[in-house]
Short mmCIF file of C-alpha atoms in Angstrom, two decimals:
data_model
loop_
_atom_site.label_atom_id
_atom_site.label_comp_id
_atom_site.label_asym_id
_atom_site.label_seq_id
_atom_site.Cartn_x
_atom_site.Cartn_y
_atom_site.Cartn_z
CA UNK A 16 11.87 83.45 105.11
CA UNK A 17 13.04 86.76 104.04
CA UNK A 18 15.63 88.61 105.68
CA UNK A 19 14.88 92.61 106.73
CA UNK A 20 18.35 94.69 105.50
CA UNK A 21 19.16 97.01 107.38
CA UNK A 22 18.77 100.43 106.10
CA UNK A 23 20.71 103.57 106.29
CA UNK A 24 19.43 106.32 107.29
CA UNK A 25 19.38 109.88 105.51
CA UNK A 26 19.98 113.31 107.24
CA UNK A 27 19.35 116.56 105.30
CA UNK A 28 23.06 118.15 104.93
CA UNK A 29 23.76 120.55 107.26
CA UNK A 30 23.65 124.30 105.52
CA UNK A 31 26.93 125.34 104.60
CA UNK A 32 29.04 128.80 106.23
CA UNK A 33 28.81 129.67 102.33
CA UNK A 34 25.11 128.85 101.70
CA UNK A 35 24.18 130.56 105.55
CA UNK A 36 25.99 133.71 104.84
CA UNK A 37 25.00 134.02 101.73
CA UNK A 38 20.81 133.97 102.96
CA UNK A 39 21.88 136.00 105.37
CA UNK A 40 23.09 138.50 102.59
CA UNK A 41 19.96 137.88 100.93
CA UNK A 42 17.53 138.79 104.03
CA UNK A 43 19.78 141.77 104.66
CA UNK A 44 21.07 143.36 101.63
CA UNK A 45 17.02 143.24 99.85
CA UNK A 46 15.78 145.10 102.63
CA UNK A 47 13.88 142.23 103.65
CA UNK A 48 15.09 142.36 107.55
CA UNK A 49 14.56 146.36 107.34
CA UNK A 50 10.82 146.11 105.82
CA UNK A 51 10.14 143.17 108.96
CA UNK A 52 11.16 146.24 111.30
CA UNK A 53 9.27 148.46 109.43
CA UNK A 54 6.10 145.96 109.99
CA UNK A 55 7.27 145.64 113.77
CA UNK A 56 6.90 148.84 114.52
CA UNK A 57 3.41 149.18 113.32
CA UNK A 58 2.61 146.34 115.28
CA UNK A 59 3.83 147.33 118.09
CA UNK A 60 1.74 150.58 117.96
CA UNK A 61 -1.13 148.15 117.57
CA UNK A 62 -0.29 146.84 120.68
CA UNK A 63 -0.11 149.56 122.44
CA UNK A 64 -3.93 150.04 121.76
CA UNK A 65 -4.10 146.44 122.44
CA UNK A 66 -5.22 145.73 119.06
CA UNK A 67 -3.63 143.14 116.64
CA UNK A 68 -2.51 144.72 113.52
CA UNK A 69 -4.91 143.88 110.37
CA UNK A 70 -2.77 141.61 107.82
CA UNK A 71 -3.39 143.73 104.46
CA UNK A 72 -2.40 146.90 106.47
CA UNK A 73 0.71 145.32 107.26
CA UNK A 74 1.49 143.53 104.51
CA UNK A 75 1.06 146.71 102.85
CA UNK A 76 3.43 148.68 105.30
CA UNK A 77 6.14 145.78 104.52
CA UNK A 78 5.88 145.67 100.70
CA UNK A 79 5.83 149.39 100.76
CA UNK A 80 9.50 149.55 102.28
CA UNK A 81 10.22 147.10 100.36
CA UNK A 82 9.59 149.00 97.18
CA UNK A 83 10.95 152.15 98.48
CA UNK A 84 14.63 151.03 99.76
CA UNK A 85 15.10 148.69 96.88
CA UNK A 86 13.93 151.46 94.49
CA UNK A 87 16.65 153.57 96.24
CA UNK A 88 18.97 151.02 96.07
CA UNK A 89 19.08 150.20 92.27
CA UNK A 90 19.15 154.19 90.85
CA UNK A 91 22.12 154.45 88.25
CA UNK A 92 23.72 157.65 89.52
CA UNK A 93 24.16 155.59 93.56
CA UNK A 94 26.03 152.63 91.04
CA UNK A 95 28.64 155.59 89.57
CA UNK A 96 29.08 157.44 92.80
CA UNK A 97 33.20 157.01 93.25
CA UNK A 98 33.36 155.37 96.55
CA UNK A 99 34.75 152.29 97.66
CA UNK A 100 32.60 149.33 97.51
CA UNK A 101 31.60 147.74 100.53
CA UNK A 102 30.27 144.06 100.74
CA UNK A 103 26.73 145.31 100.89
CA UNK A 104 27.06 147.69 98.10
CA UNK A 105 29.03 145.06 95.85
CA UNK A 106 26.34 142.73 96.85
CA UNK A 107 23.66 145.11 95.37
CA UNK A 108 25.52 145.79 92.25
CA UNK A 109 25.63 142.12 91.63
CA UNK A 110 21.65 141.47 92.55
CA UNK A 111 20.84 144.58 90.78
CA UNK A 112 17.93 143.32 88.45
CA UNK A 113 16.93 140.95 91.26
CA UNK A 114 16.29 143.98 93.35
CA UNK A 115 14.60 146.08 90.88
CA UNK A 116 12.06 143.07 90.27
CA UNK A 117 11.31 142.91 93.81
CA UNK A 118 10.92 146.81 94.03
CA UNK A 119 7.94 146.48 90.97
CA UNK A 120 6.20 143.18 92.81
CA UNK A 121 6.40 145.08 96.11
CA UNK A 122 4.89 147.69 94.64
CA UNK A 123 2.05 146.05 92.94
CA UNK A 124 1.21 144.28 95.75
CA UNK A 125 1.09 147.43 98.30
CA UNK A 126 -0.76 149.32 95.61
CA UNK A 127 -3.60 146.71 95.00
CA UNK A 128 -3.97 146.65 98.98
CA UNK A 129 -3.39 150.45 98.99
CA UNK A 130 -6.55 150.41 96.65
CA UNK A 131 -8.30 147.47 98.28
CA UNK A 132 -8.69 148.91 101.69
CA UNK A 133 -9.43 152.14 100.47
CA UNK A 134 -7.00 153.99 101.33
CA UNK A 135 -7.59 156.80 98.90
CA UNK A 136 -9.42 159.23 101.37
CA UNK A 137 -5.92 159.75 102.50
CA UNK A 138 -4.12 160.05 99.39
CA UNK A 139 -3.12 163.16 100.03
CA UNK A 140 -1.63 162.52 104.18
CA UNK A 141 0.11 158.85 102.58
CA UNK A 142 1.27 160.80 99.20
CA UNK A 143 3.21 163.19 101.20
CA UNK A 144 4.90 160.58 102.73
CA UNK A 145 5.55 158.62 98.95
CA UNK A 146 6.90 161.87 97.97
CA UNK A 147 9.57 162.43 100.69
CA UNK A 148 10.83 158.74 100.59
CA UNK A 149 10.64 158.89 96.37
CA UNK A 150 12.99 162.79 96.68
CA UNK A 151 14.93 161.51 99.29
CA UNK A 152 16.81 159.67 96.78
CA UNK A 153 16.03 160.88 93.81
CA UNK A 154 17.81 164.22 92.03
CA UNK A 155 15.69 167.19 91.91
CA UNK A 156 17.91 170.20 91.56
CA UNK A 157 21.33 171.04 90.40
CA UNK A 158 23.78 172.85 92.71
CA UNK A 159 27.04 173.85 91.93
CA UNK A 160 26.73 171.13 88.87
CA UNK A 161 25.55 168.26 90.99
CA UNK A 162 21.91 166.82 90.88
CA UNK A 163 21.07 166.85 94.68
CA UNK A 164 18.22 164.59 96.00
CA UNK A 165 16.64 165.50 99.76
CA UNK A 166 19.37 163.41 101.41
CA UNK A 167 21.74 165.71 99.93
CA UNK A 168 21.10 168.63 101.54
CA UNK A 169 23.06 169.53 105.11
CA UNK A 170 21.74 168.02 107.80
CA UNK A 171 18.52 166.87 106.80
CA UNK A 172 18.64 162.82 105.85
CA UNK A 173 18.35 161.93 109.46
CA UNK A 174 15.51 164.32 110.20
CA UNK A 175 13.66 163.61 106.79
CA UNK A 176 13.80 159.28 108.37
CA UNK A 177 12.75 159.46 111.30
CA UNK A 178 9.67 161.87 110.33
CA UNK A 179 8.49 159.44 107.75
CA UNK A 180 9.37 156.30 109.49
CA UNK A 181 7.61 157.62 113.02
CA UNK A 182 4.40 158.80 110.50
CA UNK A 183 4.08 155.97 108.84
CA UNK A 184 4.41 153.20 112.26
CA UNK A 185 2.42 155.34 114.53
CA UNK A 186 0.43 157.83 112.39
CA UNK A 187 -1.22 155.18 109.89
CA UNK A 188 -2.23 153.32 112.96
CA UNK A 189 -3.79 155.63 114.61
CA UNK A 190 -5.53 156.52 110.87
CA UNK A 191 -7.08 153.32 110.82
CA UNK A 192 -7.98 153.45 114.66
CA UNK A 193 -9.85 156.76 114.19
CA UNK A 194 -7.89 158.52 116.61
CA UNK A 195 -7.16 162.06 115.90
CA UNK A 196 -3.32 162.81 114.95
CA UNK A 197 -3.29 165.53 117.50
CA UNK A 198 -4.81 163.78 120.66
CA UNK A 199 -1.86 163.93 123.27
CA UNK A 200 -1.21 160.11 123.26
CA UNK A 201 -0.87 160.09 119.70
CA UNK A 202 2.01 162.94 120.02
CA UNK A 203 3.24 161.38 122.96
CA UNK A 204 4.02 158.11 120.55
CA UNK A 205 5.02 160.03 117.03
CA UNK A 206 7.46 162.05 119.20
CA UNK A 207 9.07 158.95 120.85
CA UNK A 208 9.05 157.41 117.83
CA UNK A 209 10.53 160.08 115.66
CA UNK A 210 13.61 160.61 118.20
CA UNK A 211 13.81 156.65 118.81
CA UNK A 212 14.71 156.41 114.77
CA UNK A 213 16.41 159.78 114.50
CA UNK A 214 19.32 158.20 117.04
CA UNK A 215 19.56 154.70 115.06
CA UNK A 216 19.86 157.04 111.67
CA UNK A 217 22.40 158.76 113.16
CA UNK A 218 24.53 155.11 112.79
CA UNK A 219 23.77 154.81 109.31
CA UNK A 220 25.70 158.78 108.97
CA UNK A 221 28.31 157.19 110.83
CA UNK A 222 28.51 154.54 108.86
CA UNK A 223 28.72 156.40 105.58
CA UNK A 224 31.08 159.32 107.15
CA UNK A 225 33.79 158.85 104.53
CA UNK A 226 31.57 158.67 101.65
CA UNK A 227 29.33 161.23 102.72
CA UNK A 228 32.25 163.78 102.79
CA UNK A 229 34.13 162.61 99.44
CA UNK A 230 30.59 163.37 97.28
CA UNK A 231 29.43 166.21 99.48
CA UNK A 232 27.07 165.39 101.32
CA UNK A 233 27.32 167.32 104.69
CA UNK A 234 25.82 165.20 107.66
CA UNK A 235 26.61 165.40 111.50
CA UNK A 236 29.13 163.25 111.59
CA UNK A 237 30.90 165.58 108.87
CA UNK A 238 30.13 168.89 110.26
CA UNK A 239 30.44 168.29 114.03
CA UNK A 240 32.54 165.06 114.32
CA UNK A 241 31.49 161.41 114.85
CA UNK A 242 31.89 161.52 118.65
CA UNK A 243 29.23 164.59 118.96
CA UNK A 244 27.34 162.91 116.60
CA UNK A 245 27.07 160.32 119.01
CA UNK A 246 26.13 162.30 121.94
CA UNK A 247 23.32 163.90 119.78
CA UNK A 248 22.21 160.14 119.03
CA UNK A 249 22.42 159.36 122.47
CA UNK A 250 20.24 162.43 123.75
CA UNK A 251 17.87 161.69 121.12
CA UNK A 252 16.85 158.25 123.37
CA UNK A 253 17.09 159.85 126.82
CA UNK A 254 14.23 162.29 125.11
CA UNK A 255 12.67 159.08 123.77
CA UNK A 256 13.04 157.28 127.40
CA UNK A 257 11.13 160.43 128.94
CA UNK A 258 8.27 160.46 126.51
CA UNK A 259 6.15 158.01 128.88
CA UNK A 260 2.58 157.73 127.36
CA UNK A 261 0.29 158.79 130.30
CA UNK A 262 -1.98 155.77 131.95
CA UNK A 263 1.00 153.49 131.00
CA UNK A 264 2.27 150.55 134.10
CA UNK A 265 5.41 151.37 135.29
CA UNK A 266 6.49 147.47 134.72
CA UNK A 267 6.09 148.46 131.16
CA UNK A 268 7.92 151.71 131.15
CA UNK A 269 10.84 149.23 132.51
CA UNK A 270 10.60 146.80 129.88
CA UNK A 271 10.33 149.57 127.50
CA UNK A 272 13.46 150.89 128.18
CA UNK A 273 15.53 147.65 126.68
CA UNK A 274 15.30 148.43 123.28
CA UNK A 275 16.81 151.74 124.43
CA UNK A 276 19.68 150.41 125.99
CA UNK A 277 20.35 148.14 123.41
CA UNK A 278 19.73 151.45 120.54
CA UNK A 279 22.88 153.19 123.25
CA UNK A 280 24.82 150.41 122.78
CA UNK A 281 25.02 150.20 118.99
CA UNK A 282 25.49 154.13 118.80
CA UNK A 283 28.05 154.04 120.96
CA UNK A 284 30.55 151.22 119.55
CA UNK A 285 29.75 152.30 115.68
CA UNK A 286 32.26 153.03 113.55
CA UNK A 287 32.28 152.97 109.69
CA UNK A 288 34.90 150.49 109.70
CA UNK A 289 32.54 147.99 111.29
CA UNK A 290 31.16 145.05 109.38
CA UNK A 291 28.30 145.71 107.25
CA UNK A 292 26.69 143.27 109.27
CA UNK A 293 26.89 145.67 112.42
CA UNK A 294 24.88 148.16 110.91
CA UNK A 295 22.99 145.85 108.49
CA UNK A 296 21.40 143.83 111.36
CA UNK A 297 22.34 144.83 114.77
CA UNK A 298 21.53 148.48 114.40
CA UNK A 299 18.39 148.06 112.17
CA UNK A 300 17.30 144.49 114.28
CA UNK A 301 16.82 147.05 117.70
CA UNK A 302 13.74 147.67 115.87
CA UNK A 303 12.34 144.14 115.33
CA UNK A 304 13.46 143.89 119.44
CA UNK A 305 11.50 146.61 120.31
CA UNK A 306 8.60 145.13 118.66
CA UNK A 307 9.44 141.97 120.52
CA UNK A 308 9.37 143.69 123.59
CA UNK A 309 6.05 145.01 123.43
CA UNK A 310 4.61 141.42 122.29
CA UNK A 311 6.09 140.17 125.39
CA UNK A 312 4.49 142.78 127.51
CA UNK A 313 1.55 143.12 126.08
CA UNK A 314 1.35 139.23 126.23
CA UNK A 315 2.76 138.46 129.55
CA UNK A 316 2.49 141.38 131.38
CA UNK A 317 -1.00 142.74 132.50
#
């Protein structure tokens, strides 16, 4: 008669504060949590027609940020700029060839569904848009012995995001819907789009204010201070708030208004000598909420 031994039993270790941190790093620093809100958004424009968003589109919309901010993040004259290193920046000098491998498979995989869907009847609207995010980073003339890119010159950066950020989450939607760029919903939508993004990239000037000024880069916060800055963010989102979309419930408009709220919040507390975290994923995660609000309505509330 045999006797049954008891046996112990095996848990999976708990994740470390070291091994969490350091995936949340990851998620962060690659863009990978900024290309998910870049995804959200289009959904949520989707929704708003009350159609779910095709998977090559947006797989293409999330590789193509992908490409784009690690791109930015890799160029050689942003690793010689003499600033201070933040966590987030030393973190990217360290990853550096990881980053600029996932920048040429996100691009090969948004260009083969680029191609694949046929895109290229609108080479031409979507180029424009390659072009501004490529310049925004990249030198392209020499003032006063410095190569400035697009985000260089006074005043514009914030302006130049929001455009292509509001173009590319409500615009290409509305592309692939057939609905003409100029039919008043449309606007309504781009606009509240645009000034829903300009405010949140008013954070990020915030956020760079002191190294903005020491390589000469003039941005709001430099020119006008970082508390007018702020009430220039915050306007920005009442206009958004007031942009209603006509035929739309009022039970939505309320729901509608949280990612707001929570966009006011983040402007209002920032300060560049916040985590990296702060700006990293709270003020770039209002995004992927407002895309969860409009699942939730669009699911839940008829």
């Amino acid at each position: 008669m045999s006797s049954a031994r008891p046996t112990a039993s095996v848990s999976a270790p708990l994740p470390t504060p070291s091994r969490v941190r350091s995936t949340l790093d990851a998620v962060l620093y690659s863009s990978t949590w900024l290309a998910l809100a870049a995804l959200g958004l289009t959904w949520a424009t989707f929704l708003f027609w009350q159609v779910q968003i095709p998977w090559r589109l947006g797989t293409m919309i999330f590789t193509a940020t992908l490409f784009l901010y690690n791109l930015d993040s890799v160029l050689p004259y942003k690793h010689s700029q003499p600033v201070a290193l933040s966590g987030r920046k030393s973190w990217m000098r360290t990853h550096r060839r990881s980053l600029f491998l996932l920048a040429m498979v996100a691009l090969a995989v948004a260009g083969s569904l680029f191609l694949w869907d046929g895109w290229q009847h609108l080479i031409g609207f979507i180029g424009h848009l390659a072009v501004i995010s490529l310049l925004y980073s990249l030198p392209i003339v020499k003032v006063h012995g410095r190569w400035w890119a697009l985000r260089d010159f006074p005043l514009l950066k914030v302006f130049l995001i929001a455009y292509v950020w509001a173009a590319v989450t409500v615009w290409i939607p509305a592309l692939y819907l057939h609905r003409p760029l100029l039919e008043p919903v449309v606007l309504v939508l781009f606009a509240r789009r645009f000034l829903f993004i300009l405010a949140l990239a008013f954070v990020f000037d915030i956020r760079d204010y002191s190294k903005d000024r020491l390589i000469g880069t003039r941005t709001f916060p430099g020119v006008f201070g970082v508390r007018a800055t702020k009430l220039v963010a915050l306007a920005a989102l009442v206009g958004a708030a007031l942009l209603v979309p006509i035929g739309m419930p009022v039970h939505h408009q309320t729901v509608y208004l949280l990612p707001l709220l929570l966009a006011a919040g983040v402007i209002w507390f920032a300060d560049e000598s916040r985590s990296d975290y702060y700006f990293a994923l709270l003020a770039d995660g209002v995004m992927v909420v407002q895309f969860l609000v409009v699942w939730v309505a669009s699911m839940f509330l008829v």
